[in-house]
PDB file of C-alpha atoms in Angstrom:
ATOM      1  CA  MET A   1       9.642   0.392  -4.086  1.00 38.00           C
ATOM      2  CA  ARG A   2      11.474   1.862  -1.155  1.00 45.00           C
ATOM      3  CA  ASN A   3      11.753  -0.452   1.826  1.00 46.00           C
ATOM      4  CA  SER A   4      11.488   2.370   4.337  1.00 56.00           C
ATOM      5  CA  SER A   5      12.407   5.970   5.063  1.00 76.00           C
ATOM      6  CA  TYR A   6      15.551   4.750   6.818  1.00 81.00           C
ATOM      7  CA  ILE A   7      18.584   7.064   6.593  1.00 85.00           C
ATOM      8  CA  ALA A   8      21.918   5.277   6.907  1.00 84.00           C
ATOM      9  CA  LEU A   9      24.018   7.217   9.427  1.00 87.00           C
ATOM     10  CA  SER A  10      26.129   6.267  12.452  1.00 87.00           C
ATOM     11  CA  THR A  11      24.967   8.379  15.372  1.00 90.00           C
ATOM     12  CA  PRO A  12      24.398   7.000  18.910  1.00 91.00           C
ATOM     13  CA  TYR A  13      20.605   6.817  18.462  1.00 93.00           C
ATOM     14  CA  TYR A  14      21.072   4.196  15.729  1.00 92.00           C
ATOM     15  CA  SER A  15      22.757   1.784  18.147  1.00 90.00           C
ATOM     16  CA  PHE A  16      19.736   1.632  20.449  1.00 91.00           C
ATOM     17  CA  ASP A  17      17.481  -1.407  20.290  1.00 92.00           C
ATOM     18  CA  PRO A  18      14.326  -0.725  18.222  1.00 91.00           C
ATOM     19  CA  ARG A  19      12.094  -1.892  21.080  1.00 91.00           C
ATOM     20  CA  ALA A  20      13.706   0.665  23.369  1.00 93.00           C
ATOM     21  CA  LYS A  21      13.299   3.352  20.719  1.00 93.00           C
ATOM     22  CA  ILE A  22       9.603   2.559  20.356  1.00 92.00           C
ATOM     23  CA  ILE A  23       9.103   2.835  24.125  1.00 94.00           C
ATOM     24  CA  PHE A  24      11.126   6.054  24.216  1.00 95.00           C
ATOM     25  CA  THR A  25       9.114   7.525  21.334  1.00 93.00           C
ATOM     26  CA  LEU A  26       5.771   6.686  22.955  1.00 93.00           C
ATOM     27  CA  LEU A  27       6.781   8.146  26.322  1.00 94.00           C
ATOM     28  CA  MET A  28       8.186  11.309  24.739  1.00 94.00           C
ATOM     29  CA  CYS A  29       4.940  11.737  22.800  1.00 92.00           C
ATOM     30  CA  VAL A  30       3.011  11.612  26.089  1.00 93.00           C
ATOM     31  CA  LEU A  31       5.052  14.400  27.727  1.00 93.00           C
ATOM     32  CA  PRO A  32       3.546  17.379  25.808  1.00 91.00           C
ATOM     33  CA  PHE A  33       0.076  16.384  27.059  1.00 91.00           C
ATOM     34  CA  LEU A  34       1.122  16.881  30.697  1.00 90.00           C
ATOM     35  CA  PRO A  35       0.035  20.091  32.469  1.00 88.00           C
ATOM     36  CA  LEU A  36       3.188  22.012  31.545  1.00 88.00           C
ATOM     37  CA  THR A  37       3.709  25.756  31.361  1.00 88.00           C
ATOM     38  CA  TRP A  38       4.097  27.292  27.929  1.00 85.00           C
ATOM     39  CA  MET A  39       7.807  27.772  28.530  1.00 89.00           C
ATOM     40  CA  ALA A  40       8.245  24.136  29.598  1.00 91.00           C
ATOM     41  CA  GLN A  41       6.381  22.957  26.497  1.00 91.00           C
ATOM     42  CA  SER A  42       8.569  25.111  24.267  1.00 91.00           C
ATOM     43  CA  LEU A  43      11.699  23.813  25.995  1.00 93.00           C
ATOM     44  CA  LEU A  44      10.546  20.221  25.471  1.00 94.00           C
ATOM     45  CA  THR A  45       9.969  20.847  21.758  1.00 93.00           C
ATOM     46  CA  LEU A  46      13.366  22.526  21.472  1.00 94.00           C
ATOM     47  CA  LEU A  47      14.950  19.489  23.131  1.00 95.00           C
ATOM     48  CA  VAL A  48      13.387  17.189  20.531  1.00 95.00           C
ATOM     49  CA  VAL A  49      14.520  19.470  17.691  1.00 95.00           C
ATOM     50  CA  VAL A  50      18.089  19.376  19.044  1.00 95.00           C
ATOM     51  CA  LEU A  51      17.894  15.580  19.386  1.00 94.00           C
ATOM     52  CA  SER A  52      16.750  15.263  15.782  1.00 93.00           C
ATOM     53  CA  CYS A  53      19.435  17.637  14.484  1.00 94.00           C
ATOM     54  CA  THR A  54      22.219  15.791  16.287  1.00 94.00           C
ATOM     55  CA  GLN A  55      21.085  12.299  15.299  1.00 94.00           C
ATOM     56  CA  ILE A  56      19.888  12.628  11.684  1.00 92.00           C
ATOM     57  CA  GLY A  57      21.426  15.989  10.786  1.00 92.00           C
ATOM     58  CA  VAL A  58      20.121  19.524  10.421  1.00 93.00           C
ATOM     59  CA  LYS A  59      19.275  19.035   6.737  1.00 91.00           C
ATOM     60  CA  ASN A  60      17.045  16.015   7.344  1.00 91.00           C
ATOM     61  CA  THR A  61      15.402  17.709  10.336  1.00 92.00           C
ATOM     62  CA  LEU A  62      14.574  20.801   8.271  1.00 91.00           C
ATOM     63  CA  LYS A  63      13.247  18.517   5.558  1.00 87.00           C
ATOM     64  CA  ASN A  64      10.879  16.882   8.047  1.00 86.00           C
ATOM     65  CA  ILE A  65       9.729  20.282   9.294  1.00 88.00           C
ATOM     66  CA  LYS A  66       9.211  21.452   5.711  1.00 83.00           C
ATOM     67  CA  VAL A  67       6.818  18.562   5.118  1.00 77.00           C
ATOM     68  CA  ILE A  68       4.529  19.669   7.957  1.00 81.00           C
ATOM     69  CA  LEU A  69       5.059  23.399   7.354  1.00 83.00           C
ATOM     70  CA  PRO A  70       1.703  23.896   5.512  1.00 79.00           C
ATOM     71  CA  ILE A  71      -0.130  22.439   8.510  1.00 79.00           C
ATOM     72  CA  LEU A  72       1.798  24.712  10.883  1.00 80.00           C
ATOM     73  CA  ILE A  73       0.881  27.714   8.740  1.00 82.00           C
ATOM     74  CA  LEU A  74      -2.763  26.649   8.752  1.00 79.00           C
ATOM     75  CA  MET A  75      -2.669  26.393  12.548  1.00 76.00           C
ATOM     76  CA  THR A  76      -1.292  29.929  12.701  1.00 76.00           C
ATOM     77  CA  LEU A  77      -4.023  31.283  10.409  1.00 75.00           C
ATOM     78  CA  LEU A  78      -6.686  29.624  12.577  1.00 72.00           C
ATOM     79  CA  MET A  79      -5.215  31.061  15.766  1.00 64.00           C
ATOM     80  CA  PRO A  80      -7.957  33.752  16.144  1.00 62.00           C
ATOM     81  CA  LEU A  81     -10.550  30.948  16.456  1.00 60.00           C
ATOM     82  CA  GLN A  82      -8.801  29.331  19.415  1.00 61.00           C
ATOM     83  CA  GLY A  83      -9.456  30.465  22.997  1.00 57.00           C
ATOM     84  CA  ARG A  84     -11.295  33.751  22.534  1.00 60.00           C
ATOM     85  CA  GLY A  85     -11.007  34.722  26.195  1.00 63.00           C
ATOM     86  CA  GLY A  86      -8.167  36.412  28.011  1.00 63.00           C
ATOM     87  CA  GLU A  87      -6.445  39.740  27.601  1.00 67.00           C
ATOM     88  CA  PRO A  88      -6.595  41.141  24.023  1.00 63.00           C
ATOM     89  CA  LEU A  89      -3.208  41.258  22.324  1.00 60.00           C
ATOM     90  CA  LEU A  90      -4.214  42.329  18.802  1.00 63.00           C
ATOM     91  CA  THR A  91      -7.397  44.050  17.694  1.00 65.00           C
ATOM     92  CA  VAL A  92      -8.402  45.532  14.335  1.00 64.00           C
ATOM     93  CA  LYS A  93     -11.264  48.082  14.396  1.00 69.00           C
ATOM     94  CA  ASN A  94     -12.468  46.772  17.749  1.00 67.00           C
ATOM     95  CA  VAL A  95     -12.429  43.211  16.413  1.00 61.00           C
ATOM     96  CA  LEU A  96     -10.419  40.807  18.536  1.00 61.00           C
ATOM     97  CA  ILE A  97      -7.820  38.983  16.419  1.00 63.00           C
ATOM     98  CA  VAL A  98      -5.392  37.538  18.953  1.00 66.00           C
ATOM     99  CA  SER A  99      -5.993  37.140  22.669  1.00 70.00           C
ATOM    100  CA  GLU A 100      -3.824  35.768  25.425  1.00 68.00           C
ATOM    101  CA  ASN A 101      -5.758  32.509  25.536  1.00 71.00           C
ATOM    102  CA  SER A 102      -5.648  32.029  21.757  1.00 74.00           C
ATOM    103  CA  LEU A 103      -1.883  32.616  21.737  1.00 74.00           C
ATOM    104  CA  TYR A 104      -1.394  30.059  24.519  1.00 78.00           C
ATOM    105  CA  SER A 105      -3.655  27.525  22.773  1.00 79.00           C
ATOM    106  CA  TRP A 106      -1.799  28.055  19.479  1.00 81.00           C
ATOM    107  CA  GLN A 107       1.657  27.476  20.937  1.00 84.00           C
ATOM    108  CA  LYS A 108       0.429  24.400  22.836  1.00 86.00           C
ATOM    109  CA  ILE A 109      -1.004  22.777  19.695  1.00 86.00           C
ATOM    110  CA  LEU A 110       2.022  23.829  17.644  1.00 87.00           C
ATOM    111  CA  ASN A 111       4.479  22.349  20.154  1.00 90.00           C
ATOM    112  CA  ARG A 112       2.556  19.102  20.396  1.00 90.00           C
ATOM    113  CA  PHE A 113       2.239  18.624  16.656  1.00 89.00           C
ATOM    114  CA  LEU A 114       5.875  19.477  15.981  1.00 91.00           C
ATOM    115  CA  LEU A 115       7.117  17.185  18.757  1.00 93.00           C
ATOM    116  CA  LEU A 116       4.965  14.238  17.664  1.00 91.00           C
ATOM    117  CA  SER A 117       6.018  14.636  14.045  1.00 89.00           C
ATOM    118  CA  LEU A 118       9.729  14.871  14.784  1.00 91.00           C
ATOM    119  CA  MET A 119       9.754  11.970  17.241  1.00 92.00           C
ATOM    120  CA  CYS A 120       7.940   9.648  14.823  1.00 87.00           C
ATOM    121  CA  SER A 121      10.181  10.755  11.959  1.00 87.00           C
ATOM    122  CA  LEU A 122      13.237  10.134  14.123  1.00 91.00           C
ATOM    123  CA  LEU A 123      12.054   6.602  14.869  1.00 89.00           C
ATOM    124  CA  MET A 124      11.371   5.701  11.226  1.00 85.00           C
ATOM    125  CA  GLU A 125      14.525   7.344   9.859  1.00 88.00           C
ATOM    126  CA  THR A 126      16.895   5.731  12.364  1.00 91.00           C
ATOM    127  CA  THR A 127      15.305   2.258  12.362  1.00 88.00           C
ATOM    128  CA  LYS A 128      14.679  -0.108   9.479  1.00 85.00           C
ATOM    129  CA  SER A 129      11.035  -0.951   8.917  1.00 78.00           C
ATOM    130  CA  SER A 130      11.737  -4.672   9.362  1.00 79.00           C
ATOM    131  CA  SER A 131      13.196  -3.993  12.821  1.00 85.00           C
ATOM    132  CA  ILE A 132      10.188  -1.873  13.765  1.00 84.00           C
ATOM    133  CA  LEU A 133       7.812  -4.637  12.738  1.00 81.00           C
ATOM    134  CA  LEU A 134       9.765  -7.306  14.601  1.00 84.00           C
ATOM    135  CA  SER A 135       9.658  -5.067  17.667  1.00 87.00           C
ATOM    136  CA  LEU A 136       5.904  -4.628  17.381  1.00 84.00           C
ATOM    137  CA  ARG A 137       5.508  -8.380  16.992  1.00 83.00           C
ATOM    138  CA  SER A 138       7.628  -8.863  20.122  1.00 85.00           C
ATOM    139  CA  PHE A 139       5.027  -6.758  21.944  1.00 85.00           C
ATOM    140  CA  HIS A 140       2.467  -9.412  20.871  1.00 83.00           C
ATOM    141  CA  MET A 141       0.840  -7.234  18.233  1.00 82.00           C
ATOM    142  CA  PRO A 142      -1.379  -9.303  15.883  1.00 81.00           C
ATOM    143  CA  TYR A 143       0.190 -10.190  12.560  1.00 75.00           C
ATOM    144  CA  SER A 144      -2.588  -8.524  10.540  1.00 77.00           C
ATOM    145  CA  VAL A 145      -1.995  -5.201  12.330  1.00 80.00           C
ATOM    146  CA  ALA A 146       1.756  -5.505  11.832  1.00 74.00           C
ATOM    147  CA  LEU A 147       1.156  -6.199   8.137  1.00 74.00           C
ATOM    148  CA  VAL A 148      -0.894  -3.015   7.759  1.00 77.00           C
ATOM    149  CA  LEU A 149       1.896  -1.032   9.386  1.00 74.00           C
ATOM    150  CA  SER A 150       4.410  -2.757   7.125  1.00 69.00           C
ATOM    151  CA  LEU A 151       2.517  -1.773   3.986  1.00 71.00           C
ATOM    152  CA  SER A 152       2.153   1.783   5.258  1.00 71.00           C
ATOM    153  CA  LEU A 153       5.847   2.139   6.029  1.00 65.00           C
ATOM    154  CA  ARG A 154       6.737   0.784   2.594  1.00 65.00           C
ATOM    155  CA  LEU A 155       4.095   2.427   0.386  1.00 69.00           C
ATOM    156  CA  ILE A 156       4.010   5.958   1.802  1.00 65.00           C
ATOM    157  CA  PRO A 157       7.664   6.707   0.893  1.00 65.00           C
ATOM    158  CA  THR A 158       7.049   5.037  -2.475  1.00 70.00           C
ATOM    159  CA  ILE A 159       4.069   7.278  -3.220  1.00 72.00           C
ATOM    160  CA  SER A 160       6.126  10.308  -2.236  1.00 68.00           C
ATOM    161  CA  ASP A 161       8.891   9.285  -4.652  1.00 71.00           C
ATOM    162  CA  THR A 162       6.322   8.632  -7.383  1.00 77.00           C
ATOM    163  CA  PHE A 163       4.897  12.115  -6.911  1.00 76.00           C
ATOM    164  CA  MET A 164       8.348  13.697  -7.315  1.00 76.00           C
ATOM    165  CA  GLU A 165       9.164  11.606 -10.407  1.00 79.00           C
ATOM    166  CA  ILE A 166       5.859  12.395 -12.136  1.00 78.00           C
ATOM    167  CA  ARG A 167       6.170  16.096 -11.344  1.00 76.00           C
ATOM    168  CA  ASP A 168       9.701  16.227 -12.754  1.00 78.00           C
ATOM    169  CA  SER A 169       8.712  14.318 -15.891  1.00 79.00           C
ATOM    170  CA  GLN A 170       5.784  16.683 -16.498  1.00 73.00           C
ATOM    171  CA  ARG A 171       8.056  19.701 -16.183  1.00 74.00           C
ATOM    172  CA  LEU A 172      10.476  18.259 -18.736  1.00 73.00           C
ATOM    173  CA  ARG A 173       7.642  18.058 -21.274  1.00 69.00           C
ATOM    174  CA  LEU A 174       7.038  21.820 -21.095  1.00 64.00           C
ATOM    175  CA  PRO A 175       8.361  24.044 -23.922  1.00 61.00           C
ATOM    176  CA  ASN A 176      10.133  26.222 -21.394  1.00 59.00           C
ATOM    177  CA  PRO A 177      10.366  24.517 -17.953  1.00 52.00           C
ATOM    178  CA  GLY A 178      11.720  27.697 -16.396  1.00 53.00           C
ATOM    179  CA  GLU A 179       8.410  29.502 -16.932  1.00 53.00           C
ATOM    180  CA  GLU A 180       6.595  26.877 -14.888  1.00 51.00           C
ATOM    181  CA  GLU A 181       8.536  27.867 -11.747  1.00 52.00           C
ATOM    182  CA  ALA A 182       6.597  31.120 -11.603  1.00 50.00           C
ATOM    183  CA  LYS A 183       3.265  29.316 -11.980  1.00 51.00           C
ATOM    184  CA  LYS A 184       3.808  26.232  -9.852  1.00 51.00           C
ATOM    185  CA  LYS A 185       2.338  27.888  -6.760  1.00 51.00           C
ATOM    186  CA  LYS A 186      -1.144  27.518  -8.224  1.00 53.00           C
ATOM    187  CA  ILE A 187      -3.024  24.703  -6.534  1.00 52.00           C
ATOM    188  CA  THR A 188      -4.648  23.672  -9.829  1.00 58.00           C
ATOM    189  CA  SER A 189      -1.219  22.897 -11.322  1.00 63.00           C
ATOM    190  CA  LEU A 190      -0.933  19.949  -8.899  1.00 67.00           C
ATOM    191  CA  LEU A 191      -4.124  18.291 -10.154  1.00 73.00           C
ATOM    192  CA  PRO A 192      -2.537  16.441 -13.137  1.00 75.00           C
ATOM    193  CA  THR A 193       0.305  15.211 -10.946  1.00 76.00           C
ATOM    194  CA  LEU A 194      -2.015  14.012  -8.188  1.00 75.00           C
ATOM    195  CA  THR A 195      -4.232  12.274 -10.758  1.00 80.00           C
ATOM    196  CA  SER A 196      -1.221  10.426 -12.177  1.00 80.00           C
ATOM    197  CA  VAL A 197      -0.089   9.395  -8.696  1.00 77.00           C
ATOM    198  CA  LEU A 198      -3.589   8.077  -7.966  1.00 79.00           C
ATOM    199  CA  VAL A 199      -3.586   6.003 -11.163  1.00 81.00           C
ATOM    200  CA  VAL A 200      -0.147   4.536 -10.370  1.00 79.00           C
ATOM    201  CA  SER A 201      -1.263   3.726  -6.807  1.00 76.00           C
ATOM    202  CA  ILE A 202      -4.410   1.953  -8.027  1.00 80.00           C
ATOM    203  CA  LYS A 203      -2.391  -0.084 -10.535  1.00 79.00           C
ATOM    204  CA  SER A 204      -0.039  -1.199  -7.755  1.00 77.00           C
ATOM    205  CA  ILE A 205      -2.899  -2.865  -5.846  1.00 76.00           C
ATOM    206  CA  ALA A 206      -2.852  -5.919  -8.103  1.00 80.00           C
ATOM    207  CA  SER A 207       0.909  -6.438  -7.853  1.00 79.00           C
ATOM    208  CA  THR A 208       0.822  -5.951  -4.081  1.00 76.00           C
ATOM    209  CA  SER A 209      -1.960  -8.510  -3.613  1.00 77.00           C
ATOM    210  CA  GLU A 210      -0.120 -11.006  -5.835  1.00 78.00           C
ATOM    211  CA  ALA A 211       3.074 -10.511  -3.823  1.00 74.00           C
ATOM    212  CA  LEU A 212       1.188 -11.156  -0.570  1.00 73.00           C
ATOM    213  CA  GLU A 213      -0.392 -14.290  -2.032  1.00 74.00           C
ATOM    214  CA  LEU A 214       2.986 -15.624  -3.179  1.00 72.00           C
ATOM    215  CA  ARG A 215       4.340 -15.080   0.323  1.00 67.00           C
ATOM    216  CA  GLY A 216       1.602 -17.183   1.853  1.00 71.00           C
ATOM    217  CA  TYR A 217      -0.633 -14.482   3.348  1.00 71.00           C
ATOM    218  CA  GLY A 218      -3.937 -15.953   4.517  1.00 70.00           C
ATOM    219  CA  ARG A 219      -2.654 -19.435   5.289  1.00 71.00           C
ATOM    220  CA  GLY A 220      -3.354 -20.953   8.650  1.00 71.00           C
ATOM    221  CA  ASN A 221       0.099 -22.362   9.364  1.00 68.00           C
ATOM    222  CA  LYS A 222       2.448 -20.693  11.801  1.00 72.00           C
ATOM    223  CA  ARG A 223       4.525 -17.924  10.277  1.00 68.00           C
ATOM    224  CA  THR A 224       8.292 -17.737  10.544  1.00 68.00           C
ATOM    225  CA  SER A 225      10.796 -14.894  10.258  1.00 68.00           C
ATOM    226  CA  TYR A 226      14.216 -14.586   8.637  1.00 66.00           C
ATOM    227  CA  ARG A 227      15.428 -12.134  11.265  1.00 73.00           C
ATOM    228  CA  LYS A 228      15.363 -12.134  15.045  1.00 78.00           C
ATOM    229  CA  LEU A 229      15.938  -9.362  17.540  1.00 80.00           C
ATOM    230  CA  LYS A 230      18.460  -9.569  20.324  1.00 78.00           C
ATOM    231  CA  SER A 231      17.275 -11.063  23.598  1.00 80.00           C
ATOM    232  CA  VAL A 232      15.717  -8.684  26.107  1.00 75.00           C
ATOM    233  CA  LYS A 233      18.488  -9.537  28.550  1.00 78.00           C
ATOM    234  CA  ASN A 234      21.126  -8.079  26.212  1.00 82.00           C
ATOM    235  CA  VAL A 235      19.228  -4.848  25.573  1.00 87.00           C
ATOM    236  CA  PHE A 236      17.771  -4.385  29.042  1.00 90.00           C
ATOM    237  CA  PRO A 237      19.920  -1.250  29.720  1.00 91.00           C
ATOM    238  CA  HIS A 238      18.490   0.331  26.564  1.00 92.00           C
ATOM    239  CA  ILE A 239      14.933  -0.310  27.728  1.00 91.00           C
ATOM    240  CA  VAL A 240      15.703   1.090  31.185  1.00 93.00           C
ATOM    241  CA  LEU A 241      17.164   4.255  29.646  1.00 93.00           C
ATOM    242  CA  SER A 242      14.147   4.610  27.350  1.00 94.00           C
ATOM    243  CA  VAL A 243      11.922   4.775  30.442  1.00 95.00           C
ATOM    244  CA  ILE A 244      14.165   6.719  32.842  1.00 95.00           C
ATOM    245  CA  VAL A 245      15.105   9.566  30.462  1.00 94.00           C
ATOM    246  CA  PRO A 246      11.501  10.597  29.585  1.00 94.00           C
ATOM    247  CA  ALA A 247      10.538  10.216  33.263  1.00 94.00           C
ATOM    248  CA  ILE A 248      13.338  12.561  34.370  1.00 94.00           C
ATOM    249  CA  ILE A 249      12.463  15.080  31.640  1.00 94.00           C
ATOM    250  CA  GLY A 250       8.758  14.978  32.495  1.00 92.00           C
ATOM    251  CA  ILE A 251       9.249  15.355  36.252  1.00 93.00           C
ATOM    252  CA  SER A 252      11.752  18.186  35.742  1.00 92.00           C
ATOM    253  CA  LEU A 253       9.391  20.103  33.443  1.00 91.00           C
ATOM    254  CA  LEU A 254       6.369  19.532  35.699  1.00 88.00           C
ATOM    255  CA  PHE A 255       8.079  21.190  38.661  1.00 85.00           C
ATOM    256  CA  TRP A 256       9.880  23.841  36.609  1.00 77.00           C
ATOM    257  CA  ARG A 257       8.355  27.273  36.973  1.00 60.00           C
TER     258      ARG A 257
END
């Protein structure tokens, strides 16, 4: 089982305190919901893309975008259903396909979704899951909620790896694996793989519950931790920067025309 989606690199974002990174991520995720112009929203998304490329690399950033690419394509296909008013931009046989309002609504939703995805990916890939959970606990989050987040951060990457392993093993059992490359685009070809992943996930429930029981989950005594975060006094500049930087970006974009 993978402990997290953490990527071991040595860029400046890694040196920031996880509590500051959580605050920075939350504030940056609020910015695209401000009343910004379409150009300001696009600039904000571009800024996050550049931040991700410089801190975790272009390859990892493109990998994160590739994961959400089907959803982005679906948003584009549904663009004619969004904001029917405004000046027509594309019509087919007097049928309105794309209007000015639908184009603006599409880019707004696209920018928001891309920004939220990249910021959350940046947090999880530059911070170990244990540090994230300790940070959430330092914000007085209940232990049961932190446990759910812990299992999610650990199991989701594991399920993704299981899917890749099962798919590769099924391809190796084919008489001619090269012929499958031309057929793999069929949605039905994923059904056996998804079924196998579901079976493996269900079987892991018993081992997960036993592991939690062995670690004392459900007892009434006070819980302890092997690790501790640095004192707030030592990381106070990080927390200040995590608030000031999004504030400056948001104010600048609000008044930028």
